[in-house]
Amino acid sequence: MRCPRCLAALLLAALSMLLLLSGCNTDTTASKSVAEPVSPMELTYATQFSVDKYANGCRLVTIANDRYLVVPEGITPPGDLDENIVLLQQPLDNIYLVATSAMDLFRALDSLDCVRLSGTDADGWYIPEAKQAIENGKMLYAGKYNAPDYERILSEGCNLAVESTMIYHTPEIKEQLERLGIPVLVERSSYEAHPLGRMEWIKLYGVLLGREDEAEQIFSQATAALEPILKQPSTDKTVAFFYINSTGTVNVHKSGDYISEMIRMAGGIYALQDLTDTGNALSTMNMDMESFYAVAKDADVLIYNSTIDGELKDLEQLLEKSELLTDFKAVQNGDVWCTGQNMFQESMALGQMILEIHTILTENEPGDLEYLYRLQ
């Protein structure tokens, strides 16, 4: 019969082994441990990232070919972590945020205070809280993606840089940040073909910020709000979404990207649905006005994208860009709309935008909308 002291020692050893196997260790390609993830995060629409969950709260995030191990505060990371995995030790509370589309996700999670440094100055923000945070000094401008203020970034104790894929045009910047000990996460929400896939990136930021439950709840509420219109039949109305650049060329979205999907979900038909891939990875393409005239003249609704060109004051300002527009059915019927410049920075607003497109397709005299206004 073993003595009680010996039994206690055996139990302690067994407990230590269980804790080791349920710790932050990843699969055999990530570390030398044999620990396996408990479960993957459930994603309904997003395809550009994945998350594997571990027993003690660690998360292995995969974005394209990059992997990041998110380790909760108070947990010691594994010492045998694969060198190709970026370690992110929580709390991540001094972030340099360069990817503008992510700011709205921080706002939705009530975590703007975790963003100390911005890659966009106050005059470039259409999110009021971000603009105000820079103006009152709670958030500091630290330079664009291709010209970061390294001195400020270091002095503020930055513990994560969140970049868009634009950083790949200046790889030396990414490498320098990493040499300075600042992990760099390159987010790809703009590559999501489904609008709800873009919104579902809130779950990724919920992981980084330790707010997974809140992120799940916010996303569920946003998708639930769309359920009533998704059950309705198509209106069979065609919609063209575009802007005209300074040379008179028309920029449109290709069929199959998130804009055409938003129109479909709202009950419309994308007027340029025959436009497909042109051999590059861009979701937009340019066409001359005559070609646009041929495919969009009879569209029931025109929506002008103000993000690049700026908001239009009235229909006359649009018609100044091309006299051919006067022949368009939507112009003659008074069904021409313009987006607010806040639309594309407010990533979590895509669900509301779908609802507003549905409104202009189904109501003759819609009231005031948040992201669309009629050109008169």
mmCIF file of C-alpha atoms in Angstrom:
data_model
loop_
_atom_site.group_PDB
_atom_site.id
_atom_site.type_symbol
_atom_site.label_atom_id
_atom_site.label_comp_id
_atom_site.label_asym_id
_atom_site.label_seq_id
_atom_site.Cartn_x
_atom_site.Cartn_y
_atom_site.Cartn_z
ATOM 1 C CA MET A 1 0.000 0.000 0.000
ATOM 2 C CA ARG A 2 1.399 3.408 -1.000
ATOM 3 C CA CYS A 3 1.791 6.073 1.666
ATOM 4 C CA PRO A 4 -0.467 9.155 1.429
ATOM 5 C CA ARG A 5 2.557 11.358 0.695
ATOM 6 C CA CYS A 6 3.508 9.163 -2.300
ATOM 7 C CA LEU A 7 -0.070 9.203 -3.616
ATOM 8 C CA ALA A 8 -0.133 12.980 -3.334
ATOM 9 C CA ALA A 9 3.090 13.252 -5.295
ATOM 10 C CA LEU A 10 1.720 10.995 -8.042
ATOM 11 C CA LEU A 11 -1.479 13.029 -8.244
ATOM 12 C CA LEU A 12 0.515 16.265 -8.444
ATOM 13 C CA ALA A 13 2.631 14.873 -11.271
ATOM 14 C CA ALA A 14 -0.461 13.736 -13.180
ATOM 15 C CA LEU A 15 -2.077 17.138 -12.720
ATOM 16 C CA SER A 16 1.043 18.867 -14.005
ATOM 17 C CA MET A 17 1.013 16.670 -17.130
ATOM 18 C CA LEU A 18 -2.645 17.493 -17.801
ATOM 19 C CA LEU A 19 -1.942 21.198 -17.457
ATOM 20 C CA LEU A 20 0.945 20.910 -19.877
ATOM 21 C CA LEU A 21 -1.145 19.125 -22.479
ATOM 22 C CA SER A 22 -4.001 21.624 -22.142
ATOM 23 C CA GLY A 23 -1.782 24.671 -22.338
ATOM 24 C CA CYS A 24 -0.848 26.950 -25.187
ATOM 25 C CA ASN A 25 0.944 24.319 -27.184
ATOM 26 C CA THR A 26 -0.318 24.003 -30.720
ATOM 27 C CA ASP A 27 -0.288 21.081 -33.091
ATOM 28 C CA THR A 28 2.896 19.243 -34.010
ATOM 29 C CA THR A 29 3.682 21.681 -36.806
ATOM 30 C CA ALA A 30 3.471 24.619 -34.394
ATOM 31 C CA SER A 31 5.465 23.190 -31.481
ATOM 32 C CA LYS A 32 7.060 19.972 -30.309
ATOM 33 C CA SER A 33 4.147 19.189 -28.008
ATOM 34 C CA VAL A 34 1.373 16.739 -28.905
ATOM 35 C CA ALA A 35 -1.445 18.925 -27.608
ATOM 36 C CA GLU A 36 -4.394 19.322 -29.983
ATOM 37 C CA PRO A 37 -6.838 22.230 -30.273
ATOM 38 C CA VAL A 38 -10.146 21.797 -28.491
ATOM 39 C CA SER A 39 -12.230 23.117 -31.378
ATOM 40 C CA PRO A 40 -12.173 25.497 -34.347
ATOM 41 C CA MET A 41 -14.104 28.753 -34.176
ATOM 42 C CA GLU A 42 -17.363 28.523 -36.103
ATOM 43 C CA LEU A 43 -17.439 30.945 -39.025
ATOM 44 C CA THR A 44 -20.496 31.272 -41.257
ATOM 45 C CA TYR A 45 -19.348 33.645 -43.995
ATOM 46 C CA ALA A 46 -15.697 34.638 -43.494
ATOM 47 C CA THR A 47 -13.160 32.646 -45.512
ATOM 48 C CA GLN A 48 -9.994 34.709 -45.061
ATOM 49 C CA PHE A 49 -9.150 33.679 -41.495
ATOM 50 C CA SER A 50 -9.601 30.785 -39.103
ATOM 51 C CA VAL A 51 -9.153 30.307 -35.354
ATOM 52 C CA ASP A 52 -8.286 27.138 -33.427
ATOM 53 C CA LYS A 53 -9.231 27.198 -29.761
ATOM 54 C CA TYR A 54 -7.152 25.682 -26.959
ATOM 55 C CA ALA A 55 -8.239 24.625 -23.491
ATOM 56 C CA ASN A 56 -6.771 27.467 -21.462
ATOM 57 C CA GLY A 57 -7.855 30.282 -23.749
ATOM 58 C CA CYS A 58 -4.982 30.336 -26.241
ATOM 59 C CA ARG A 59 -6.006 30.823 -29.868
ATOM 60 C CA LEU A 60 -4.129 29.973 -33.046
ATOM 61 C CA VAL A 61 -5.163 32.451 -35.739
ATOM 62 C CA THR A 62 -4.456 31.745 -39.402
ATOM 63 C CA ILE A 63 -4.686 34.512 -42.012
ATOM 64 C CA ALA A 64 -3.533 33.409 -45.475
ATOM 65 C CA ASN A 65 -0.026 32.023 -44.884
ATOM 66 C CA ASP A 66 0.471 33.798 -41.554
ATOM 67 C CA ARG A 67 -0.190 32.299 -38.127
ATOM 68 C CA TYR A 68 -0.501 34.032 -34.784
ATOM 69 C CA LEU A 69 -0.727 32.481 -31.317
ATOM 70 C CA VAL A 70 -2.836 34.679 -29.029
ATOM 71 C CA VAL A 71 -1.904 33.998 -25.412
ATOM 72 C CA PRO A 72 -4.111 35.235 -22.553
ATOM 73 C CA GLU A 73 -2.686 37.464 -19.863
ATOM 74 C CA GLY A 74 -1.096 35.417 -17.099
ATOM 75 C CA ILE A 75 -0.462 32.378 -19.288
ATOM 76 C CA THR A 76 3.119 31.471 -20.142
ATOM 77 C CA PRO A 77 3.574 30.833 -23.877
ATOM 78 C CA PRO A 78 5.209 27.574 -24.973
ATOM 79 C CA GLY A 79 8.957 27.682 -25.262
ATOM 80 C CA ASP A 80 9.061 25.474 -28.327
ATOM 81 C CA LEU A 81 6.801 27.621 -30.539
ATOM 82 C CA ASP A 82 7.382 27.227 -34.253
ATOM 83 C CA GLU A 83 9.461 30.155 -35.532
ATOM 84 C CA ASN A 84 6.897 30.883 -38.240
ATOM 85 C CA ILE A 85 4.179 31.582 -35.685
ATOM 86 C CA VAL A 86 3.877 35.139 -34.352
ATOM 87 C CA LEU A 87 3.320 35.345 -30.611
ATOM 88 C CA LEU A 88 0.670 37.827 -29.450
ATOM 89 C CA GLN A 89 0.655 38.134 -25.667
ATOM 90 C CA GLN A 90 -2.442 39.771 -24.205
ATOM 91 C CA PRO A 91 -3.338 42.383 -23.249
ATOM 92 C CA LEU A 92 -3.000 43.946 -26.685
ATOM 93 C CA ASP A 93 -3.723 47.479 -25.567
ATOM 94 C CA ASN A 94 -1.229 49.715 -27.400
ATOM 95 C CA ILE A 95 -2.129 48.954 -30.990
ATOM 96 C CA TYR A 96 -0.917 50.791 -34.085
ATOM 97 C CA LEU A 97 -3.956 50.508 -36.369
ATOM 98 C CA VAL A 98 -3.230 51.152 -40.029
ATOM 99 C CA ALA A 99 -6.035 49.076 -41.597
ATOM 100 C CA THR A 100 -8.867 51.641 -41.598
ATOM 101 C CA SER A 101 -11.607 49.039 -42.084
ATOM 102 C CA ALA A 102 -10.806 47.578 -38.664
ATOM 103 C CA MET A 103 -11.449 50.737 -36.629
ATOM 104 C CA ASP A 104 -15.209 50.233 -36.707
ATOM 105 C CA LEU A 105 -14.774 46.726 -35.319
ATOM 106 C CA PHE A 106 -12.835 48.122 -32.355
ATOM 107 C CA ARG A 107 -15.595 50.677 -31.880
ATOM 108 C CA ALA A 108 -18.289 47.993 -31.968
ATOM 109 C CA LEU A 109 -16.379 46.060 -29.291
ATOM 110 C CA ASP A 110 -16.073 49.211 -27.149
ATOM 111 C CA SER A 111 -12.287 48.862 -27.410
ATOM 112 C CA LEU A 112 -11.114 52.064 -29.059
ATOM 113 C CA ASP A 113 -8.960 52.635 -25.975
ATOM 114 C CA CYS A 114 -6.810 49.693 -27.113
ATOM 115 C CA VAL A 115 -5.843 51.654 -30.239
ATOM 116 C CA ARG A 116 -3.160 54.086 -29.145
ATOM 117 C CA LEU A 117 -1.715 54.821 -32.593
ATOM 118 C CA SER A 118 -3.471 55.450 -35.896
ATOM 119 C CA GLY A 119 -2.216 55.256 -39.470
ATOM 120 C CA THR A 120 -4.859 57.841 -40.463
ATOM 121 C CA ASP A 121 -4.911 61.372 -39.076
ATOM 122 C CA ALA A 122 -8.033 63.027 -37.680
ATOM 123 C CA ASP A 123 -9.052 64.666 -40.969
ATOM 124 C CA GLY A 124 -9.127 61.286 -42.687
ATOM 125 C CA TRP A 125 -11.583 59.629 -40.327
ATOM 126 C CA TYR A 126 -15.340 59.510 -40.897
ATOM 127 C CA ILE A 127 -15.828 57.538 -37.675
ATOM 128 C CA PRO A 128 -16.581 60.320 -35.154
ATOM 129 C CA GLU A 129 -15.129 58.499 -32.155
ATOM 130 C CA ALA A 130 -11.789 57.892 -33.910
ATOM 131 C CA LYS A 131 -11.592 61.480 -35.126
ATOM 132 C CA GLN A 132 -12.361 62.802 -31.652
ATOM 133 C CA ALA A 133 -9.859 60.441 -29.988
ATOM 134 C CA ILE A 134 -7.052 61.873 -32.132
ATOM 135 C CA GLU A 135 -8.178 65.441 -31.590
ATOM 136 C CA ASN A 136 -8.179 65.059 -27.796
ATOM 137 C CA GLY A 137 -4.920 63.087 -27.679
ATOM 138 C CA LYS A 138 -6.278 59.720 -26.595
ATOM 139 C CA MET A 139 -5.122 58.346 -29.937
ATOM 140 C CA LEU A 140 -1.988 59.542 -31.737
ATOM 141 C CA TYR A 141 -1.250 59.755 -35.427
ATOM 142 C CA ALA A 142 1.833 57.605 -36.120
ATOM 143 C CA GLY A 143 2.183 57.850 -39.887
ATOM 144 C CA LYS A 144 0.790 56.005 -42.891
ATOM 145 C CA TYR A 145 1.593 52.404 -43.731
ATOM 146 C CA ASN A 146 4.542 53.445 -45.910
ATOM 147 C CA ALA A 147 5.894 56.140 -43.575
ATOM 148 C CA PRO A 148 5.439 55.114 -39.940
ATOM 149 C CA ASP A 149 6.800 57.245 -37.130
ATOM 150 C CA TYR A 150 9.054 54.600 -35.582
ATOM 151 C CA GLU A 151 10.107 56.858 -32.724
ATOM 152 C CA ARG A 152 6.534 57.509 -31.649
ATOM 153 C CA ILE A 153 5.538 53.863 -32.133
ATOM 154 C CA LEU A 154 8.388 52.701 -29.879
ATOM 155 C CA SER A 155 7.943 55.408 -27.252
ATOM 156 C CA GLU A 156 4.257 54.507 -26.862
ATOM 157 C CA GLY A 157 5.068 50.850 -26.177
ATOM 158 C CA CYS A 158 3.218 49.522 -29.211
ATOM 159 C CA ASN A 159 2.522 45.794 -28.825
ATOM 160 C CA LEU A 160 0.794 45.110 -32.154
ATOM 161 C CA ALA A 161 0.607 46.699 -35.608
ATOM 162 C CA VAL A 162 -2.528 45.897 -37.603
ATOM 163 C CA GLU A 163 -1.845 46.503 -41.282
ATOM 164 C CA SER A 164 -3.812 46.113 -44.499
ATOM 165 C CA THR A 165 -2.324 44.211 -47.412
ATOM 166 C CA MET A 166 -0.930 47.533 -48.677
ATOM 167 C CA ILE A 167 2.033 46.798 -46.415
ATOM 168 C CA TYR A 168 3.147 44.157 -48.914
ATOM 169 C CA HIS A 169 4.013 47.006 -51.300
ATOM 170 C CA THR A 170 6.626 48.141 -48.785
ATOM 171 C CA PRO A 171 7.895 44.912 -47.196
ATOM 172 C CA GLU A 172 10.858 46.716 -45.665
ATOM 173 C CA ILE A 173 8.447 48.584 -43.366
ATOM 174 C CA LYS A 174 6.949 45.354 -42.059
ATOM 175 C CA GLU A 175 10.426 43.901 -41.557
ATOM 176 C CA GLN A 176 11.603 46.977 -39.664
ATOM 177 C CA LEU A 177 8.609 46.893 -37.320
ATOM 178 C CA GLU A 178 9.316 43.244 -36.597
ATOM 179 C CA ARG A 179 13.014 43.953 -35.993
ATOM 180 C CA LEU A 180 11.917 46.505 -33.412
ATOM 181 C CA GLY A 181 10.001 43.762 -31.630
ATOM 182 C CA ILE A 182 6.537 44.814 -32.795
ATOM 183 C CA PRO A 183 4.419 41.943 -34.126
ATOM 184 C CA VAL A 184 2.594 42.741 -37.383
ATOM 185 C CA LEU A 185 -0.824 41.296 -38.223
ATOM 186 C CA VAL A 186 -1.908 41.748 -41.843
ATOM 187 C CA GLU A 187 -5.678 41.647 -42.035
ATOM 188 C CA ARG A 188 -7.586 40.635 -45.163
ATOM 189 C CA SER A 189 -11.217 41.506 -44.487
ATOM 190 C CA SER A 190 -11.321 43.438 -47.778
ATOM 191 C CA TYR A 191 -10.781 40.138 -49.608
ATOM 192 C CA GLU A 192 -14.067 38.715 -48.346
ATOM 193 C CA ALA A 193 -16.526 38.321 -51.223
ATOM 194 C CA HIS A 194 -19.549 38.255 -48.911
ATOM 195 C CA PRO A 195 -20.542 41.412 -46.997
ATOM 196 C CA LEU A 196 -21.326 39.397 -43.885
ATOM 197 C CA GLY A 197 -17.909 37.789 -44.223
ATOM 198 C CA ARG A 198 -16.386 41.247 -43.808
ATOM 199 C CA MET A 199 -18.539 41.859 -40.762
ATOM 200 C CA GLU A 200 -17.622 38.473 -39.305
ATOM 201 C CA TRP A 201 -14.042 39.711 -38.865
ATOM 202 C CA ILE A 202 -15.323 41.183 -35.619
ATOM 203 C CA LYS A 203 -14.802 37.676 -34.237
ATOM 204 C CA LEU A 204 -11.092 37.878 -35.078
ATOM 205 C CA TYR A 205 -10.790 41.158 -33.185
ATOM 206 C CA GLY A 206 -12.806 39.647 -30.361
ATOM 207 C CA VAL A 207 -10.044 37.028 -30.093
ATOM 208 C CA LEU A 208 -7.261 39.634 -30.073
ATOM 209 C CA LEU A 209 -9.011 41.747 -27.446
ATOM 210 C CA GLY A 210 -10.311 38.919 -25.267
ATOM 211 C CA ARG A 211 -13.929 39.773 -26.123
ATOM 212 C CA GLU A 212 -15.079 36.726 -28.048
ATOM 213 C CA ASP A 213 -18.517 36.506 -26.435
ATOM 214 C CA GLU A 214 -19.259 40.153 -27.163
ATOM 215 C CA ALA A 215 -18.119 39.740 -30.781
ATOM 216 C CA GLU A 216 -20.350 36.701 -31.264
ATOM 217 C CA GLN A 217 -23.344 38.551 -29.835
ATOM 218 C CA ILE A 218 -22.791 41.661 -31.973
ATOM 219 C CA PHE A 219 -22.451 39.596 -35.146
ATOM 220 C CA SER A 220 -25.526 37.500 -34.337
ATOM 221 C CA GLN A 221 -27.631 40.608 -33.755
ATOM 222 C CA ALA A 222 -26.460 42.141 -37.032
ATOM 223 C CA THR A 223 -27.324 39.070 -39.074
ATOM 224 C CA ALA A 224 -30.649 38.582 -37.290
ATOM 225 C CA ALA A 225 -31.696 42.083 -38.363
ATOM 226 C CA LEU A 226 -31.398 40.986 -41.993
ATOM 227 C CA GLU A 227 -33.497 37.843 -41.734
ATOM 228 C CA PRO A 228 -36.866 39.478 -42.547
ATOM 229 C CA ILE A 229 -35.722 40.924 -45.890
ATOM 230 C CA LEU A 230 -33.749 37.822 -46.868
ATOM 231 C CA LYS A 231 -36.997 35.860 -46.809
ATOM 232 C CA GLN A 232 -38.674 38.230 -49.270
ATOM 233 C CA PRO A 233 -38.716 37.606 -53.029
ATOM 234 C CA SER A 234 -36.560 39.664 -55.376
ATOM 235 C CA THR A 235 -37.913 43.036 -56.450
ATOM 236 C CA ASP A 236 -36.478 42.376 -59.946
ATOM 237 C CA LYS A 237 -35.164 45.943 -59.967
ATOM 238 C CA THR A 238 -31.690 46.460 -61.392
ATOM 239 C CA VAL A 239 -29.069 48.527 -59.575
ATOM 240 C CA ALA A 240 -25.801 50.032 -60.866
ATOM 241 C CA PHE A 241 -23.122 51.028 -58.349
ATOM 242 C CA PHE A 242 -20.317 53.249 -59.670
ATOM 243 C CA TYR A 243 -18.239 56.397 -59.573
ATOM 244 C CA ILE A 244 -16.620 58.525 -62.291
ATOM 245 C CA ASN A 245 -12.989 59.515 -61.906
ATOM 246 C CA SER A 246 -11.294 62.730 -63.007
ATOM 247 C CA THR A 247 -10.596 61.367 -66.506
ATOM 248 C CA GLY A 248 -14.249 60.493 -67.139
ATOM 249 C CA THR A 249 -13.690 56.760 -66.706
ATOM 250 C CA VAL A 250 -16.335 54.822 -64.798
ATOM 251 C CA ASN A 251 -15.216 52.595 -61.926
ATOM 252 C CA VAL A 252 -17.529 49.673 -61.159
ATOM 253 C CA HIS A 253 -17.480 46.534 -59.052
ATOM 254 C CA LYS A 254 -17.181 43.177 -60.729
ATOM 255 C CA SER A 255 -20.001 40.692 -60.454
ATOM 256 C CA GLY A 256 -19.548 38.321 -57.534
ATOM 257 C CA ASP A 257 -17.907 40.773 -55.143
ATOM 258 C CA TYR A 258 -19.474 42.006 -51.905
ATOM 259 C CA ILE A 259 -21.272 45.009 -53.470
ATOM 260 C CA SER A 260 -23.166 42.876 -55.972
ATOM 261 C CA GLU A 261 -23.978 40.450 -53.148
ATOM 262 C CA MET A 262 -25.334 43.286 -50.999
ATOM 263 C CA ILE A 263 -27.626 44.320 -53.846
ATOM 264 C CA ARG A 264 -28.816 40.735 -54.264
ATOM 265 C CA MET A 265 -29.470 40.349 -50.533
ATOM 266 C CA ALA A 266 -31.448 43.611 -50.583
ATOM 267 C CA GLY A 267 -33.739 42.200 -53.256
ATOM 268 C CA GLY A 268 -32.155 43.784 -56.301
ATOM 269 C CA ILE A 269 -30.276 42.590 -59.370
ATOM 270 C CA TYR A 270 -26.805 43.930 -60.056
ATOM 271 C CA ALA A 271 -27.059 45.697 -63.429
ATOM 272 C CA LEU A 272 -23.488 44.776 -64.336
ATOM 273 C CA GLN A 273 -23.764 41.129 -63.369
ATOM 274 C CA ASP A 274 -22.098 39.985 -66.595
ATOM 275 C CA LEU A 275 -18.854 41.711 -65.597
ATOM 276 C CA THR A 276 -16.507 39.017 -64.347
ATOM 277 C CA ASP A 277 -12.815 38.614 -63.611
ATOM 278 C CA THR A 278 -10.501 40.601 -65.864
ATOM 279 C CA GLY A 279 -7.388 38.666 -64.978
ATOM 280 C CA ASN A 280 -6.429 40.493 -61.785
ATOM 281 C CA ALA A 281 -7.358 40.157 -58.132
ATOM 282 C CA LEU A 282 -9.058 43.549 -57.916
ATOM 283 C CA SER A 283 -12.770 43.611 -57.135
ATOM 284 C CA THR A 284 -13.271 46.722 -59.288
ATOM 285 C CA MET A 285 -12.570 47.646 -62.883
ATOM 286 C CA ASN A 286 -12.649 50.743 -65.087
ATOM 287 C CA MET A 287 -14.720 51.142 -68.228
ATOM 288 C CA ASP A 288 -15.349 54.027 -70.608
ATOM 289 C CA MET A 289 -18.619 55.910 -70.327
ATOM 290 C CA GLU A 290 -19.961 54.500 -73.607
ATOM 291 C CA SER A 291 -19.539 50.930 -72.316
ATOM 292 C CA PHE A 292 -21.163 51.863 -68.999
ATOM 293 C CA TYR A 293 -24.016 53.478 -70.912
ATOM 294 C CA ALA A 294 -24.630 50.245 -72.797
ATOM 295 C CA VAL A 295 -24.987 48.110 -69.649
ATOM 296 C CA ALA A 296 -26.481 50.552 -67.117
ATOM 297 C CA LYS A 297 -28.714 52.916 -69.138
ATOM 298 C CA ASP A 298 -31.839 50.962 -68.256
ATOM 299 C CA ALA A 299 -30.950 50.282 -64.616
ATOM 300 C CA ASP A 300 -33.843 51.065 -62.275
ATOM 301 C CA VAL A 301 -31.568 52.556 -59.605
ATOM 302 C CA LEU A 302 -28.167 54.266 -59.718
ATOM 303 C CA ILE A 303 -25.978 54.429 -56.597
ATOM 304 C CA TYR A 304 -22.974 56.734 -56.790
ATOM 305 C CA ASN A 305 -19.979 55.684 -54.708
ATOM 306 C CA SER A 306 -18.630 58.791 -52.963
ATOM 307 C CA THR A 307 -15.713 57.090 -51.190
ATOM 308 C CA ILE A 308 -13.028 58.141 -53.677
ATOM 309 C CA ASP A 309 -14.567 61.065 -55.511
ATOM 310 C CA GLY A 310 -16.311 62.733 -52.573
ATOM 311 C CA GLU A 311 -19.990 63.250 -51.840
ATOM 312 C CA LEU A 312 -22.187 64.898 -54.462
ATOM 313 C CA LYS A 313 -24.491 67.755 -53.517
ATOM 314 C CA ASP A 314 -27.163 67.212 -56.143
ATOM 315 C CA LEU A 315 -28.078 65.545 -59.424
ATOM 316 C CA GLU A 316 -26.715 68.467 -61.441
ATOM 317 C CA GLN A 317 -23.235 67.824 -60.036
ATOM 318 C CA LEU A 318 -23.457 64.229 -61.238
ATOM 319 C CA LEU A 319 -24.664 65.183 -64.705
ATOM 320 C CA GLU A 320 -21.701 67.543 -65.062
ATOM 321 C CA LYS A 321 -19.491 64.471 -65.141
ATOM 322 C CA SER A 322 -21.147 63.175 -68.333
ATOM 323 C CA GLU A 323 -24.071 64.394 -70.418
ATOM 324 C CA LEU A 324 -24.814 60.776 -71.351
ATOM 325 C CA LEU A 325 -26.207 60.249 -67.864
ATOM 326 C CA THR A 326 -29.265 62.349 -68.737
ATOM 327 C CA ASP A 327 -30.539 59.437 -70.859
ATOM 328 C CA PHE A 328 -30.399 56.952 -67.992
ATOM 329 C CA LYS A 329 -33.727 55.579 -66.833
ATOM 330 C CA ALA A 330 -32.906 56.114 -63.137
ATOM 331 C CA VAL A 331 -31.971 59.755 -63.776
ATOM 332 C CA GLN A 332 -35.233 60.413 -65.589
ATOM 333 C CA ASN A 333 -37.225 58.675 -62.829
ATOM 334 C CA GLY A 334 -35.407 60.389 -59.968
ATOM 335 C CA ASP A 335 -33.929 57.172 -58.576
ATOM 336 C CA VAL A 336 -30.306 58.259 -58.208
ATOM 337 C CA TRP A 337 -28.638 57.878 -54.819
ATOM 338 C CA CYS A 338 -25.250 58.669 -53.320
ATOM 339 C CA THR A 339 -23.375 56.954 -50.492
ATOM 340 C CA GLY A 340 -22.019 58.888 -47.544
ATOM 341 C CA GLN A 341 -18.241 58.842 -47.198
ATOM 342 C CA ASN A 342 -18.615 57.081 -43.852
ATOM 343 C CA MET A 343 -19.940 53.924 -45.493
ATOM 344 C CA PHE A 344 -16.680 52.140 -46.240
ATOM 345 C CA GLN A 345 -14.936 52.938 -42.962
ATOM 346 C CA GLU A 346 -17.880 51.629 -40.982
ATOM 347 C CA SER A 347 -17.412 47.909 -41.574
ATOM 348 C CA MET A 348 -20.204 46.889 -39.220
ATOM 349 C CA ALA A 349 -22.630 49.094 -41.171
ATOM 350 C CA LEU A 350 -22.796 46.760 -44.165
ATOM 351 C CA GLY A 351 -25.872 45.061 -42.742
ATOM 352 C CA GLN A 352 -27.598 48.431 -42.326
ATOM 353 C CA MET A 353 -26.527 49.357 -45.848
ATOM 354 C CA ILE A 354 -28.266 46.238 -47.179
ATOM 355 C CA LEU A 355 -31.421 47.259 -45.323
ATOM 356 C CA GLU A 356 -31.243 50.749 -46.819
ATOM 357 C CA ILE A 357 -30.792 49.428 -50.364
ATOM 358 C CA HIS A 358 -33.853 47.274 -49.731
ATOM 359 C CA THR A 359 -35.711 50.385 -48.565
ATOM 360 C CA ILE A 360 -34.979 52.403 -51.713
ATOM 361 C CA LEU A 361 -36.015 49.419 -53.826
ATOM 362 C CA THR A 362 -39.344 48.923 -52.081
ATOM 363 C CA GLU A 363 -40.454 52.386 -50.927
ATOM 364 C CA ASN A 364 -41.302 55.316 -53.187
ATOM 365 C CA GLU A 365 -40.531 57.960 -50.584
ATOM 366 C CA PRO A 366 -38.040 56.617 -48.050
ATOM 367 C CA GLY A 367 -37.365 58.801 -45.045
ATOM 368 C CA ASP A 368 -33.905 59.908 -43.996
ATOM 369 C CA LEU A 369 -31.343 57.136 -44.301
ATOM 370 C CA GLU A 370 -27.975 56.851 -42.575
ATOM 371 C CA TYR A 371 -25.727 55.819 -45.485
ATOM 372 C CA LEU A 372 -27.662 56.785 -48.632
ATOM 373 C CA TYR A 373 -29.267 60.008 -49.794
ATOM 374 C CA ARG A 374 -31.192 60.831 -52.941
ATOM 375 C CA LEU A 375 -29.650 63.199 -55.518
ATOM 376 C CA GLN A 376 -32.232 65.799 -56.570
#
